[in-house]
Coordinates of N, CA, C and O in Angstrom, one line a residue:
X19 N -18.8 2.6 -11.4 CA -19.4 3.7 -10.6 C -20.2 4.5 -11.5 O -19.7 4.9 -12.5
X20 N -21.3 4.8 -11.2 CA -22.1 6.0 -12.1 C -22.0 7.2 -11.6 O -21.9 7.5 -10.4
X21 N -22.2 8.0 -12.6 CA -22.0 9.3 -12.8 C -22.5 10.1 -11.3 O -21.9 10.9 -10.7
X22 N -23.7 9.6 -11.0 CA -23.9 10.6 -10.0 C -23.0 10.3 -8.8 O -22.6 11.3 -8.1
X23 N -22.5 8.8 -8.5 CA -21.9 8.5 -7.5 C -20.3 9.6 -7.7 O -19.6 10.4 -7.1
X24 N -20.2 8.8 -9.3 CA -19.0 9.7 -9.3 C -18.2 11.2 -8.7 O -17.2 11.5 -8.2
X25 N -19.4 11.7 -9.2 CA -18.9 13.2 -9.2 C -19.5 13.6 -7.5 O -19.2 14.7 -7.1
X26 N -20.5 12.7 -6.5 CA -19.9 12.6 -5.2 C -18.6 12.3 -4.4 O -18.4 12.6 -3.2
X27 N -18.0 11.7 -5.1 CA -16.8 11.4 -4.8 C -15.9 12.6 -5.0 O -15.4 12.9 -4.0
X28 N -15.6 13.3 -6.0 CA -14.5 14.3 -6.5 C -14.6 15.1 -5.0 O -15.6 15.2 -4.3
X29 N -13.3 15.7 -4.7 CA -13.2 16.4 -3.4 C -13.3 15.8 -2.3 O -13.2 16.3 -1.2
X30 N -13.7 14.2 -2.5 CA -13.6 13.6 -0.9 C -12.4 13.4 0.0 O -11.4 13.1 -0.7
X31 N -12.4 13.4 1.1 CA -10.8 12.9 1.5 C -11.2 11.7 1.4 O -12.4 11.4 1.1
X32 N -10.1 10.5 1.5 CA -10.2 9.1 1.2 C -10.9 8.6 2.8 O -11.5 7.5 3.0
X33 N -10.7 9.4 3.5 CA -10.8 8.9 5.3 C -12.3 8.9 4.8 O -12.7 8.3 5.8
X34 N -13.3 9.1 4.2 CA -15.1 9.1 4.5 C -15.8 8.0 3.3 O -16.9 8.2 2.9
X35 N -14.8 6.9 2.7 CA -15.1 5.9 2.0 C -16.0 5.0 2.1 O -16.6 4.4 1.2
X36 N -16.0 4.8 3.7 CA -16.2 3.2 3.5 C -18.0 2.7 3.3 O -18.8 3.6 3.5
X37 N -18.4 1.8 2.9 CA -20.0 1.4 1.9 C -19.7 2.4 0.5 O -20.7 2.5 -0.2
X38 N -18.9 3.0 0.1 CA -19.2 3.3 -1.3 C -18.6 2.2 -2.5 O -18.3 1.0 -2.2
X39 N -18.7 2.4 -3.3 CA -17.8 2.0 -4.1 C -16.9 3.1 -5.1 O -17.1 4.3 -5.1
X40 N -16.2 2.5 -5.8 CA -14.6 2.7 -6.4 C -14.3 2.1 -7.5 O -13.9 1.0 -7.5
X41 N -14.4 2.8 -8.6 CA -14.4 1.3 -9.9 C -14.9 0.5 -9.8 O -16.2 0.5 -10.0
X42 N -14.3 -0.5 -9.5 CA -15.0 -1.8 -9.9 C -14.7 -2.6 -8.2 O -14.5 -3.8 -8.3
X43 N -14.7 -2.1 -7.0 CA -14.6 -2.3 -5.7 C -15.5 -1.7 -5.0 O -15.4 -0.5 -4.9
X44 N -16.4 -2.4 -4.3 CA -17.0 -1.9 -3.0 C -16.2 -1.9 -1.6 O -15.7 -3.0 -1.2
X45 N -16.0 -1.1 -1.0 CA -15.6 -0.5 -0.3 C -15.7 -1.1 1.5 O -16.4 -0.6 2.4
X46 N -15.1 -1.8 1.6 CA -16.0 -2.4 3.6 C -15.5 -1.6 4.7 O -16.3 -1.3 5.6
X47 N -14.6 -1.4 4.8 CA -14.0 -0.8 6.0 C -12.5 -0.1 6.2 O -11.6 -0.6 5.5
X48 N -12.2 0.9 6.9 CA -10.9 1.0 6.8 C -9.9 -0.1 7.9 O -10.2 -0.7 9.0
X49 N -9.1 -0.1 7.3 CA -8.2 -1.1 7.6 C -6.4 0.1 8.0 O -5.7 -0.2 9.0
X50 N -6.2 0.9 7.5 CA -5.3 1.5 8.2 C -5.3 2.8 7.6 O -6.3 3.2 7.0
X51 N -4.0 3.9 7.5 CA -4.0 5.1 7.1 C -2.4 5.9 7.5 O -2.1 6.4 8.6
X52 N -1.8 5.9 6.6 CA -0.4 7.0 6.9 C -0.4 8.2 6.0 O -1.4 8.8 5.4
X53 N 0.9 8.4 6.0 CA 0.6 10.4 5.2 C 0.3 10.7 4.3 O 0.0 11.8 4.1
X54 N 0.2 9.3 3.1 CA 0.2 9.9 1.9 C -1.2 8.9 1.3 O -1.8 8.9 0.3
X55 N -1.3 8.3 2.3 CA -2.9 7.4 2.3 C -3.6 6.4 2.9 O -3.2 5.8 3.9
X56 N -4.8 6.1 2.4 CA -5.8 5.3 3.5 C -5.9 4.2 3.1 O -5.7 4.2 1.9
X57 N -6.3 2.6 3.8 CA -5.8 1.5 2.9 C -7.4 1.2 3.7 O -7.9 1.4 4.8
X58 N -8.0 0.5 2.6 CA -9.7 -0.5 2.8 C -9.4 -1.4 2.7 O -8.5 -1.7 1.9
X59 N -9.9 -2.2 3.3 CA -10.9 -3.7 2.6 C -11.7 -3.6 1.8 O -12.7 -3.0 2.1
X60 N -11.7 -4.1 0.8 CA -12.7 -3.9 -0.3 C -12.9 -5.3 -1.2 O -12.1 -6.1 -1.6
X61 N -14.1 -5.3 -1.4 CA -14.6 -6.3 -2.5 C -14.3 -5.9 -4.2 O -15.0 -5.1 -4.8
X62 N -13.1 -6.6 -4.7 CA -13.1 -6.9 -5.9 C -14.5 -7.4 -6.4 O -14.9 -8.5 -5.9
X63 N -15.1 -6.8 -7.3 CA -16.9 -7.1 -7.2 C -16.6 -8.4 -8.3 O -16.8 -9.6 -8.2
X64 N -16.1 -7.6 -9.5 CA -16.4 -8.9 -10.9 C -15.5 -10.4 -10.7 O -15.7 -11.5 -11.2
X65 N -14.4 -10.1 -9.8 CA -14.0 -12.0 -9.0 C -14.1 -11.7 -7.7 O -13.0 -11.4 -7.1
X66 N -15.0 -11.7 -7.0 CA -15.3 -11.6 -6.1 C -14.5 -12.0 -5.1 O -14.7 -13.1 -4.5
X67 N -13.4 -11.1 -4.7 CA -12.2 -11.3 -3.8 C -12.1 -10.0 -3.0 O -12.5 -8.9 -3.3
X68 N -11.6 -10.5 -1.9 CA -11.1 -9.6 -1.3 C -10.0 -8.8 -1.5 O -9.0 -9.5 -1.7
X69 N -9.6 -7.5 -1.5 CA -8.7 -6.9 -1.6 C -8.1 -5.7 -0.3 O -8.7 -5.1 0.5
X70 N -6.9 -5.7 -0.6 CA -6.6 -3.7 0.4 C -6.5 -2.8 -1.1 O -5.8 -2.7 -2.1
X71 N -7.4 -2.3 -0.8 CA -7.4 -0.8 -1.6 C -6.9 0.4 -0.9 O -7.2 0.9 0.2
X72 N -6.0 0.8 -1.7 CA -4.7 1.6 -0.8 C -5.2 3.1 -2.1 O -5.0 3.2 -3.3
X73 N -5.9 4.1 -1.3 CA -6.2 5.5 -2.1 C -5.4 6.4 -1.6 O -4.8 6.2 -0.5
X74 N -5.2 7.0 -2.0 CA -4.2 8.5 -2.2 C -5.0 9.4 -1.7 O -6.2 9.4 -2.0
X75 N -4.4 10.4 -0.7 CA -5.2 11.8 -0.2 C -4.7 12.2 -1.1 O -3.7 11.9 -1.9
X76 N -6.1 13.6 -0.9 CA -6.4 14.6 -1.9 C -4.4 15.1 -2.3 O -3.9 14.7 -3.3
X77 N -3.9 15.6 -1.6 CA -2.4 16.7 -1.6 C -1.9 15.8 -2.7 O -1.3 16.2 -3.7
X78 N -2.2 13.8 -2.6 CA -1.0 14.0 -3.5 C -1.9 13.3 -4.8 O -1.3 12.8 -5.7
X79 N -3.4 13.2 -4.8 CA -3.5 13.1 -6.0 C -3.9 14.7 -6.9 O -4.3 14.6 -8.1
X80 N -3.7 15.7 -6.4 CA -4.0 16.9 -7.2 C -3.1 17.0 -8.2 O -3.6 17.3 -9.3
X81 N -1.9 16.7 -8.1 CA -0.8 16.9 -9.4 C -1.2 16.2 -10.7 O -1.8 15.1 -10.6
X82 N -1.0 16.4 -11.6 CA -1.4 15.5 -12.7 C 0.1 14.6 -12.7 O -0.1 13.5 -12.9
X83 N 1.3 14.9 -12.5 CA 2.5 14.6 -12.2 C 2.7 13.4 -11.4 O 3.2 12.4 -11.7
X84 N 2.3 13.7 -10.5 CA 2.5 12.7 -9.0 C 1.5 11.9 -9.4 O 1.7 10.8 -8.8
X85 N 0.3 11.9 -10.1 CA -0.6 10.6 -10.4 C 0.3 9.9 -11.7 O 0.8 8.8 -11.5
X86 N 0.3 10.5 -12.8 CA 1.4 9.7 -13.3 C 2.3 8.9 -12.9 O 2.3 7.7 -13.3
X87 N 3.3 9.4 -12.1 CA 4.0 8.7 -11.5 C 3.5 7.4 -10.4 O 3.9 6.3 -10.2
X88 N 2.6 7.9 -10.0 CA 2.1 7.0 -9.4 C 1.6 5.6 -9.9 O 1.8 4.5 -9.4
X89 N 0.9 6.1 -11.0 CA 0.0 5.2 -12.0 C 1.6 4.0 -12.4 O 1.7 2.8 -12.0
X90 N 2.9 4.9 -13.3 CA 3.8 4.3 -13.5 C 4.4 3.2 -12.5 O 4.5 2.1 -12.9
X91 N 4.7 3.6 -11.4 CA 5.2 2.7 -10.4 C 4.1 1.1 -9.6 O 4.4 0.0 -9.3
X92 N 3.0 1.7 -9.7 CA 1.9 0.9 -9.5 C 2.2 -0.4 -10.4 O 1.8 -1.5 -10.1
X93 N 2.9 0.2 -12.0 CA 2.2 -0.8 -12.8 C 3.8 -1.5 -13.0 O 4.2 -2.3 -13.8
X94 N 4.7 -0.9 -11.9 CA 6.3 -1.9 -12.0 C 6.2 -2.5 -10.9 O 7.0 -3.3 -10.5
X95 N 5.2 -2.0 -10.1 CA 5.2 -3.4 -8.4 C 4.5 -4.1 -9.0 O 4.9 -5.2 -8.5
X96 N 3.6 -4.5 -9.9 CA 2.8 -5.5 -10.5 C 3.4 -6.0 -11.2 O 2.7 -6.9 -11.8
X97 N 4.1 -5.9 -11.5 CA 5.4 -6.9 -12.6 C 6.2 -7.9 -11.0 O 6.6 -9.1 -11.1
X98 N 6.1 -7.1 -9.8 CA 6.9 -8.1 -9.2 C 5.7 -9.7 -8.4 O 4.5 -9.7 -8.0
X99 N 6.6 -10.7 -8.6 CA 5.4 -12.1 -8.2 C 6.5 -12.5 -7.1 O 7.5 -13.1 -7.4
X100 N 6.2 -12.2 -6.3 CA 7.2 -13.0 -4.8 C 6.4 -13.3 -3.9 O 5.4 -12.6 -3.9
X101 N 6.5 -14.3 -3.0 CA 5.7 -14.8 -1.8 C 5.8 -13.5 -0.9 O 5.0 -12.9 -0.2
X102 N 7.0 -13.2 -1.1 CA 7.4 -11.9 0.1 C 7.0 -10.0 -0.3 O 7.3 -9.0 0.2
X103 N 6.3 -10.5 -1.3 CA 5.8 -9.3 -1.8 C 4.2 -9.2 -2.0 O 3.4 -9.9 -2.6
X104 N 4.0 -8.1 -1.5 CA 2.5 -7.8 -1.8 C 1.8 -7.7 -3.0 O 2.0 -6.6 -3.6
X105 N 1.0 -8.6 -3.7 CA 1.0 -8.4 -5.2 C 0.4 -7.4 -5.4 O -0.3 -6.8 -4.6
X106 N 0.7 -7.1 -6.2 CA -0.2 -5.6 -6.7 C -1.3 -5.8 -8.0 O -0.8 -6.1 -9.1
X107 N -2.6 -5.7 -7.8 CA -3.3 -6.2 -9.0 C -3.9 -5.3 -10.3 O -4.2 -5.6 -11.4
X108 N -3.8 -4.0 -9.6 CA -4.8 -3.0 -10.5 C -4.2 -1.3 -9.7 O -4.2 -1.0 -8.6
X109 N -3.9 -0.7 -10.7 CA -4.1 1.0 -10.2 C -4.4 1.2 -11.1 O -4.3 0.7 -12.3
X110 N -5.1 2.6 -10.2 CA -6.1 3.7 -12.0 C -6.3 5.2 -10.7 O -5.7 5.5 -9.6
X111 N -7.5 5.7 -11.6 CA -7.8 6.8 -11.0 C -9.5 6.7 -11.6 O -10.0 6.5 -12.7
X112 N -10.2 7.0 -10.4 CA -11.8 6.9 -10.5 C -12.0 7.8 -9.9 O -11.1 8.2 -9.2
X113 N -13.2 8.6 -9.8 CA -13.8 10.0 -9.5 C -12.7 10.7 -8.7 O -12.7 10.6 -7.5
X114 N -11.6 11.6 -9.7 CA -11.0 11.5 -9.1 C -9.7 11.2 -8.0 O -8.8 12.0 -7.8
X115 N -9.6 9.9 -7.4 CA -8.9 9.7 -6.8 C -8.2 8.3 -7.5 O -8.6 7.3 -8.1
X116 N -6.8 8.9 -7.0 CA -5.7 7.2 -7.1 C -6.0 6.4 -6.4 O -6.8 6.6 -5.4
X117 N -5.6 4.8 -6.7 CA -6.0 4.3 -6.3 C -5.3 2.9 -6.5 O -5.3 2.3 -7.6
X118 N -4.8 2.3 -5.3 CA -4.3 0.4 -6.0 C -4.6 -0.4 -5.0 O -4.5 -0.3 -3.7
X119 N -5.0 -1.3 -5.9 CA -5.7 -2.5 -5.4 C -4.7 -3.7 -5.3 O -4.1 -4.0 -6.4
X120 N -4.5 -4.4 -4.1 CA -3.2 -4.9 -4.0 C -4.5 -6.2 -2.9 O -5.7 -6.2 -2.6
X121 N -2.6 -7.7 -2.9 CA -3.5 -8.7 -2.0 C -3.9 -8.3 -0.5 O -3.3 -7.7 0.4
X122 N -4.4 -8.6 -0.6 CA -5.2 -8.6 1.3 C -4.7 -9.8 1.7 O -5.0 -11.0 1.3
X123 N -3.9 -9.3 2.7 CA -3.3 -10.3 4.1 C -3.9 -10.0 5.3 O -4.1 -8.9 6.0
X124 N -4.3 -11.6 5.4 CA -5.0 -11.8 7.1 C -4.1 -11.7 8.1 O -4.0 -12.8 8.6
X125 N -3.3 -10.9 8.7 CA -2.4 -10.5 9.8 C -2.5 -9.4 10.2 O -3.4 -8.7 10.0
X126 N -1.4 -9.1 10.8 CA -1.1 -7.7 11.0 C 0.4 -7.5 10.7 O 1.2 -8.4 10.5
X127 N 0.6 -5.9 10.8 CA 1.9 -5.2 10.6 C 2.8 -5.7 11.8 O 2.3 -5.9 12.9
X128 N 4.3 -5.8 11.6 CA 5.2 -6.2 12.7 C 5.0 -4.9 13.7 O 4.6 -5.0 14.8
X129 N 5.1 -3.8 13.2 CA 5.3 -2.7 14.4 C 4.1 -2.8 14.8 O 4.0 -1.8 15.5
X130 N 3.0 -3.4 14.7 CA 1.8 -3.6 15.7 C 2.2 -5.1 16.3 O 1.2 -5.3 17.0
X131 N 2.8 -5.8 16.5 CA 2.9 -6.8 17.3 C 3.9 -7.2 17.8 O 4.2 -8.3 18.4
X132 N 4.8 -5.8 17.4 CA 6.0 -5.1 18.6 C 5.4 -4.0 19.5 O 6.1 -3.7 20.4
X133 N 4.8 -3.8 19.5 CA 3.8 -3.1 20.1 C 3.2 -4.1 21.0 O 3.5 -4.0 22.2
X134 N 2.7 -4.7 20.8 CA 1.7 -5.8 21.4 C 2.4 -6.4 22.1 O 2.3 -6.2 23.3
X135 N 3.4 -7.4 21.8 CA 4.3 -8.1 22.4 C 5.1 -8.0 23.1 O 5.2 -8.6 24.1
X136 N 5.9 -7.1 22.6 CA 7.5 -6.5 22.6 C 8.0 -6.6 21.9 O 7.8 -6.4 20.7
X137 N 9.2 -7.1 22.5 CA 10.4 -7.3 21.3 C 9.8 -8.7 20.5 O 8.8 -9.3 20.8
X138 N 10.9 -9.0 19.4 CA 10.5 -10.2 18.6 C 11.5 -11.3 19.1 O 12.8 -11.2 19.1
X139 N 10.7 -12.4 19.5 CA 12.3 -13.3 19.4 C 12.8 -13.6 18.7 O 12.2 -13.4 17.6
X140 N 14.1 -14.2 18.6 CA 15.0 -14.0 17.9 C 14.8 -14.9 16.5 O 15.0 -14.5 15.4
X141 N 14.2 -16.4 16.9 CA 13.9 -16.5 15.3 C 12.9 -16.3 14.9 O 12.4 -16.9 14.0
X142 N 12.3 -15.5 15.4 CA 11.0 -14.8 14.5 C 11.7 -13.6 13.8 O 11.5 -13.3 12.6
X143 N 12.6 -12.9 14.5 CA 13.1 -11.5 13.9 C 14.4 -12.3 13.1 O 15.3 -11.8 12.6
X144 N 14.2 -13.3 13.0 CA 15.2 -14.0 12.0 C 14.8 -14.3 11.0 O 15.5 -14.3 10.0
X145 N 13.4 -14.7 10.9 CA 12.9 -15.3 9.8 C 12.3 -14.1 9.1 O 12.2 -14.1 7.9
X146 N 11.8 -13.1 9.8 CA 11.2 -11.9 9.1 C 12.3 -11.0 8.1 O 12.0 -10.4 7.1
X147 N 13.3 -11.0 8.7 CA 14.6 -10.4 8.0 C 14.9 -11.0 7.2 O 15.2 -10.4 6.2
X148 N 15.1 -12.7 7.1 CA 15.8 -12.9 6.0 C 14.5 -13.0 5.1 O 14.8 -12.8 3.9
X149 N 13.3 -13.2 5.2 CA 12.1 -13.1 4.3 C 12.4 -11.4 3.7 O 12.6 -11.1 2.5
X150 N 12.2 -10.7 4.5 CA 12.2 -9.0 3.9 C 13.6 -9.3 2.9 O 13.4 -9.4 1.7
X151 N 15.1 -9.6 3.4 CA 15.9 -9.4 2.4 C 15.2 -9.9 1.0 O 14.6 -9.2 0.2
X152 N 15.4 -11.0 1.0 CA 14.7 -11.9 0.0 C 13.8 -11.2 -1.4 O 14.0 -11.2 -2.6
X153 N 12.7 -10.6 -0.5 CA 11.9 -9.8 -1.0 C 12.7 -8.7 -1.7 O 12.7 -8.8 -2.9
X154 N 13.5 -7.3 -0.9 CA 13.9 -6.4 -1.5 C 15.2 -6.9 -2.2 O 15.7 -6.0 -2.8
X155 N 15.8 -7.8 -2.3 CA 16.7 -8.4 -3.6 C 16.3 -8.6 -5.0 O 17.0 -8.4 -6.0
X156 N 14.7 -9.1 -5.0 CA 13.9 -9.4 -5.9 C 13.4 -8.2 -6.6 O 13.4 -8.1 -7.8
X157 N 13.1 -7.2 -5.7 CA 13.1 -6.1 -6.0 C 14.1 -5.0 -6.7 O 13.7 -4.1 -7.4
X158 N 15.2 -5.3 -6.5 CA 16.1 -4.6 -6.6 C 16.7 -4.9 -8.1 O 17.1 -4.1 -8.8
X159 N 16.5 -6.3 -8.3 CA 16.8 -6.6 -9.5 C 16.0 -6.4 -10.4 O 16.3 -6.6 -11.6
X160 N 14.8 -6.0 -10.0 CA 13.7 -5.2 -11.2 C 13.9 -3.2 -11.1 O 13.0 -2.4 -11.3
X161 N 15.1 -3.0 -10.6 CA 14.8 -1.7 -10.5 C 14.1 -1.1 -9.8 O 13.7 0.0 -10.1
X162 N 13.7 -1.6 -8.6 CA 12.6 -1.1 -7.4 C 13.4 -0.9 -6.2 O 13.7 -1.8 -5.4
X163 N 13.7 0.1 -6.0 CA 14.0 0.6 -4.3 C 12.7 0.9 -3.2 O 11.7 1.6 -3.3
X164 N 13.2 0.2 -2.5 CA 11.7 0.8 -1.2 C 11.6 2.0 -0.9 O 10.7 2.7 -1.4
X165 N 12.7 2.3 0.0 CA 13.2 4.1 0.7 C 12.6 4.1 1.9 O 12.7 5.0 2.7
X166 N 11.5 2.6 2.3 CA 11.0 3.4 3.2 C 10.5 1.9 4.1 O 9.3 1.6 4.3
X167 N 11.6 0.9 4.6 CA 11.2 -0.2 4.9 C 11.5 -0.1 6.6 O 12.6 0.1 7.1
X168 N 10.0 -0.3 7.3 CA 10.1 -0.1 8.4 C 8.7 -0.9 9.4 O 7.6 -0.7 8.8
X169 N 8.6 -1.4 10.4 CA 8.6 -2.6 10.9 C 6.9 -2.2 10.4 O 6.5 -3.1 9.6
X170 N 6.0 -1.3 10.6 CA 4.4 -1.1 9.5 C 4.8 -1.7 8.1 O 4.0 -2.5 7.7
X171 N 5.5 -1.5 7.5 CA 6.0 -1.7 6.1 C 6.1 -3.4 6.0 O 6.2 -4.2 5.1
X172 N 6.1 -3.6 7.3 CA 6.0 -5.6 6.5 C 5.0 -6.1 7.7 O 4.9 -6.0 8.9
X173 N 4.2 -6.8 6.4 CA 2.9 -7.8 7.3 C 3.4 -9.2 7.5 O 4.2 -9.8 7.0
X174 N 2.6 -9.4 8.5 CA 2.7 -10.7 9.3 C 1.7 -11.4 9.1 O 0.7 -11.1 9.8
X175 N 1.3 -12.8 7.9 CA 0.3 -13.5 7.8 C 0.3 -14.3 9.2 O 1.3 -14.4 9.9
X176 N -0.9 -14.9 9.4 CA -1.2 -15.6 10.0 C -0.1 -17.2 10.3 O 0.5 -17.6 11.3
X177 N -0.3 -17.8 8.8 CA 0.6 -18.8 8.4 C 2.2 -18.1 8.6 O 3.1 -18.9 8.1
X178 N 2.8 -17.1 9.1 CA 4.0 -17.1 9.2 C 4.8 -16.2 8.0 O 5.9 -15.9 8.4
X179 N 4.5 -15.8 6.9 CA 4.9 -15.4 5.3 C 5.2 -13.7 6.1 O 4.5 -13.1 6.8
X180 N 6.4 -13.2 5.6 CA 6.2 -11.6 6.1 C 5.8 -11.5 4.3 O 5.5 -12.3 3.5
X181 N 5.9 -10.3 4.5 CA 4.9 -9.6 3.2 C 5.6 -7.6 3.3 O 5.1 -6.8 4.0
X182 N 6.4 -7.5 2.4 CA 7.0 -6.4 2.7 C 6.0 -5.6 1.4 O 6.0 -6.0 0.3
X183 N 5.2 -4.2 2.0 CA 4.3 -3.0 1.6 C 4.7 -2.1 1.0 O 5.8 -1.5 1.3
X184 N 4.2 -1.7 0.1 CA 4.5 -0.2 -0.9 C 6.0 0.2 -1.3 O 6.6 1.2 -1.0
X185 N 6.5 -1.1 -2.4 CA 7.4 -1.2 -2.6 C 7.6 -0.4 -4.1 O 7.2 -0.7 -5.3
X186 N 8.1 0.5 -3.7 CA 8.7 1.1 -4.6 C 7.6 2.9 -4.6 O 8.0 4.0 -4.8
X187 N 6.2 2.4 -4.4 CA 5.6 3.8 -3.9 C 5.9 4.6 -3.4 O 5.2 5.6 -3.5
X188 N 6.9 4.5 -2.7 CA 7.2 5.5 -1.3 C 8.3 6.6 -2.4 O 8.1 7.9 -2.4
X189 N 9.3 6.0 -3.3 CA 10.3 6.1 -3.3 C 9.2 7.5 -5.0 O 9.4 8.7 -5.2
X190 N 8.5 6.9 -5.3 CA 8.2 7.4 -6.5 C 7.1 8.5 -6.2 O 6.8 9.3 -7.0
X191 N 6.6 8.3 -5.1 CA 5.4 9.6 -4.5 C 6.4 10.3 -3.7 O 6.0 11.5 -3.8
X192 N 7.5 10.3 -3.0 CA 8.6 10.7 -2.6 C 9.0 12.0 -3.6 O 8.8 13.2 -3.3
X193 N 9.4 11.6 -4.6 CA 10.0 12.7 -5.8 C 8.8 13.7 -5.7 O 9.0 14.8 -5.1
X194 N 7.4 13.2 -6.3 CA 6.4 14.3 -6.7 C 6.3 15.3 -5.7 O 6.2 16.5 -5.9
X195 N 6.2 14.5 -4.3 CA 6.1 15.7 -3.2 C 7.0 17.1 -3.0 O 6.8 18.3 -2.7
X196 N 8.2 16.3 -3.5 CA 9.1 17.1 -2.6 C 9.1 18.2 -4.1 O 9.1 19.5 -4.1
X197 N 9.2 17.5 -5.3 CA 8.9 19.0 -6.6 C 7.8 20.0 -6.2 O 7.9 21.1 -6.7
X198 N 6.9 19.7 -5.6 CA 6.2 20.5 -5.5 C 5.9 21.1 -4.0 O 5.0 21.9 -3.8
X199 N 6.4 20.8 -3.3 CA 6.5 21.2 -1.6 C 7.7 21.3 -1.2 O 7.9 22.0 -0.1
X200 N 8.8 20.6 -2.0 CA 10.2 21.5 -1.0 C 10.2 20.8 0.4 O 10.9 21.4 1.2
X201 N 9.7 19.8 0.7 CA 9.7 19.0 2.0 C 9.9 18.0 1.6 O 9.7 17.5 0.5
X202 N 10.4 17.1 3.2 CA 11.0 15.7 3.4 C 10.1 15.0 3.5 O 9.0 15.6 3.4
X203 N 9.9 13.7 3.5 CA 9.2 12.5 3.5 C 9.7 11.1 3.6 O 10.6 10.9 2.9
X204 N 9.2 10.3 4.3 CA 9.9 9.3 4.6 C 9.9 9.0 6.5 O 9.3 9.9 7.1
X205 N 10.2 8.4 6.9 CA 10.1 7.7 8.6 C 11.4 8.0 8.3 O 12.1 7.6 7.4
X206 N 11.7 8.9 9.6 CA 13.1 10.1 9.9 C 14.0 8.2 10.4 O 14.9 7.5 10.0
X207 N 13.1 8.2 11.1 CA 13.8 7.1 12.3 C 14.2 5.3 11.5 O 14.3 4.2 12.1
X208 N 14.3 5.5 10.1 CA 14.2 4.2 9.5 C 15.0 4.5 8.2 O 15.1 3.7 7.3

């Protein structure tokens, strides 16, 4: 990113990204957005892959603290390699803003196709559960708690694979918030 683009960026919310670029990612479209951030599609430019680029709003990248932390946990989901886990390839901080570049799954989230559907039948909500256990056991044994595993929180490939989201983020952007705001966080209902 050069300098002028750069320092366009500082102060943006993450929601007015999309055709920019980001490090070393151009930017395509938004793809979703919860409280603590906005997730793109983006082109890994130098291997030219697709990616979800998952950026941080402004509130919680202002701390120098909570980016730390952030940066830290980023770089212990990328230690984890599971089919049932979202790889994690890259976090940093570019004009300003956090930022992790994780795999892009062609599907969607279960609570959008509980939504869509209804309910899940039963061996589909069978095979999603015991894929998610799977996943957070793998996890667990590297010292990663979720805190926040809830039916958005695991993707649905095409090919059938769940894919359980922001493992261990929640639990470590969780801490920063609440030191400095004194408030809850987390899906009350999960």
């Amino acid at each position: 990113v050069g300098g002028t683009q750069r320092a366009s960026l500082l102060g943006v919310e993450p929601t007015e990204l999309s055709g920019t670029r980001l490090a070393g990612y151009r930017i395509l479209r938004q793809l979703g957005s919860g409280g603590m951030s906005v997730v793109y599609l983006a082109e890994q430019v130098a291997l030219n892959r697709r990616v979800a680029l998952k950026i941080l709003k402004k509130d919680f990248t202002a701390s120098h603290k909570g980016l730390q932390r952030f940066m830290k946990e980023g770089r212990a989901a990328a230690r984890l390699n599971h089919q049932n886990i979202i790889m994690v390839y890259d976090a940093g901080v570019s004009a300003g803003l956090g930022y992790i570049s994780m795999e892009y799954v062609d599907g969607e989230d279960v609570g959008r196709w509980i939504r869509r559907y209804g309910k899940l039948p039963v061996k589909l909500a069978l095979s999603i559960a015991i894929q998610v256990a799977t996943a957070l056991s793998v996890a667990h044994k590297a010292g990663i708690v979720h805190r926040d595993i809830k039916p958005t929180n695991i993707l649905f490939s095409r090919d059938g694979v769940a894919k359980i989201l922001d493992l261990g983020i929640a639990r470590i952007m969780e801490e920063a918030f609440l030191e400095e705001n004194r408030a809850g966080l987390g899906t009350l209902s999960y």
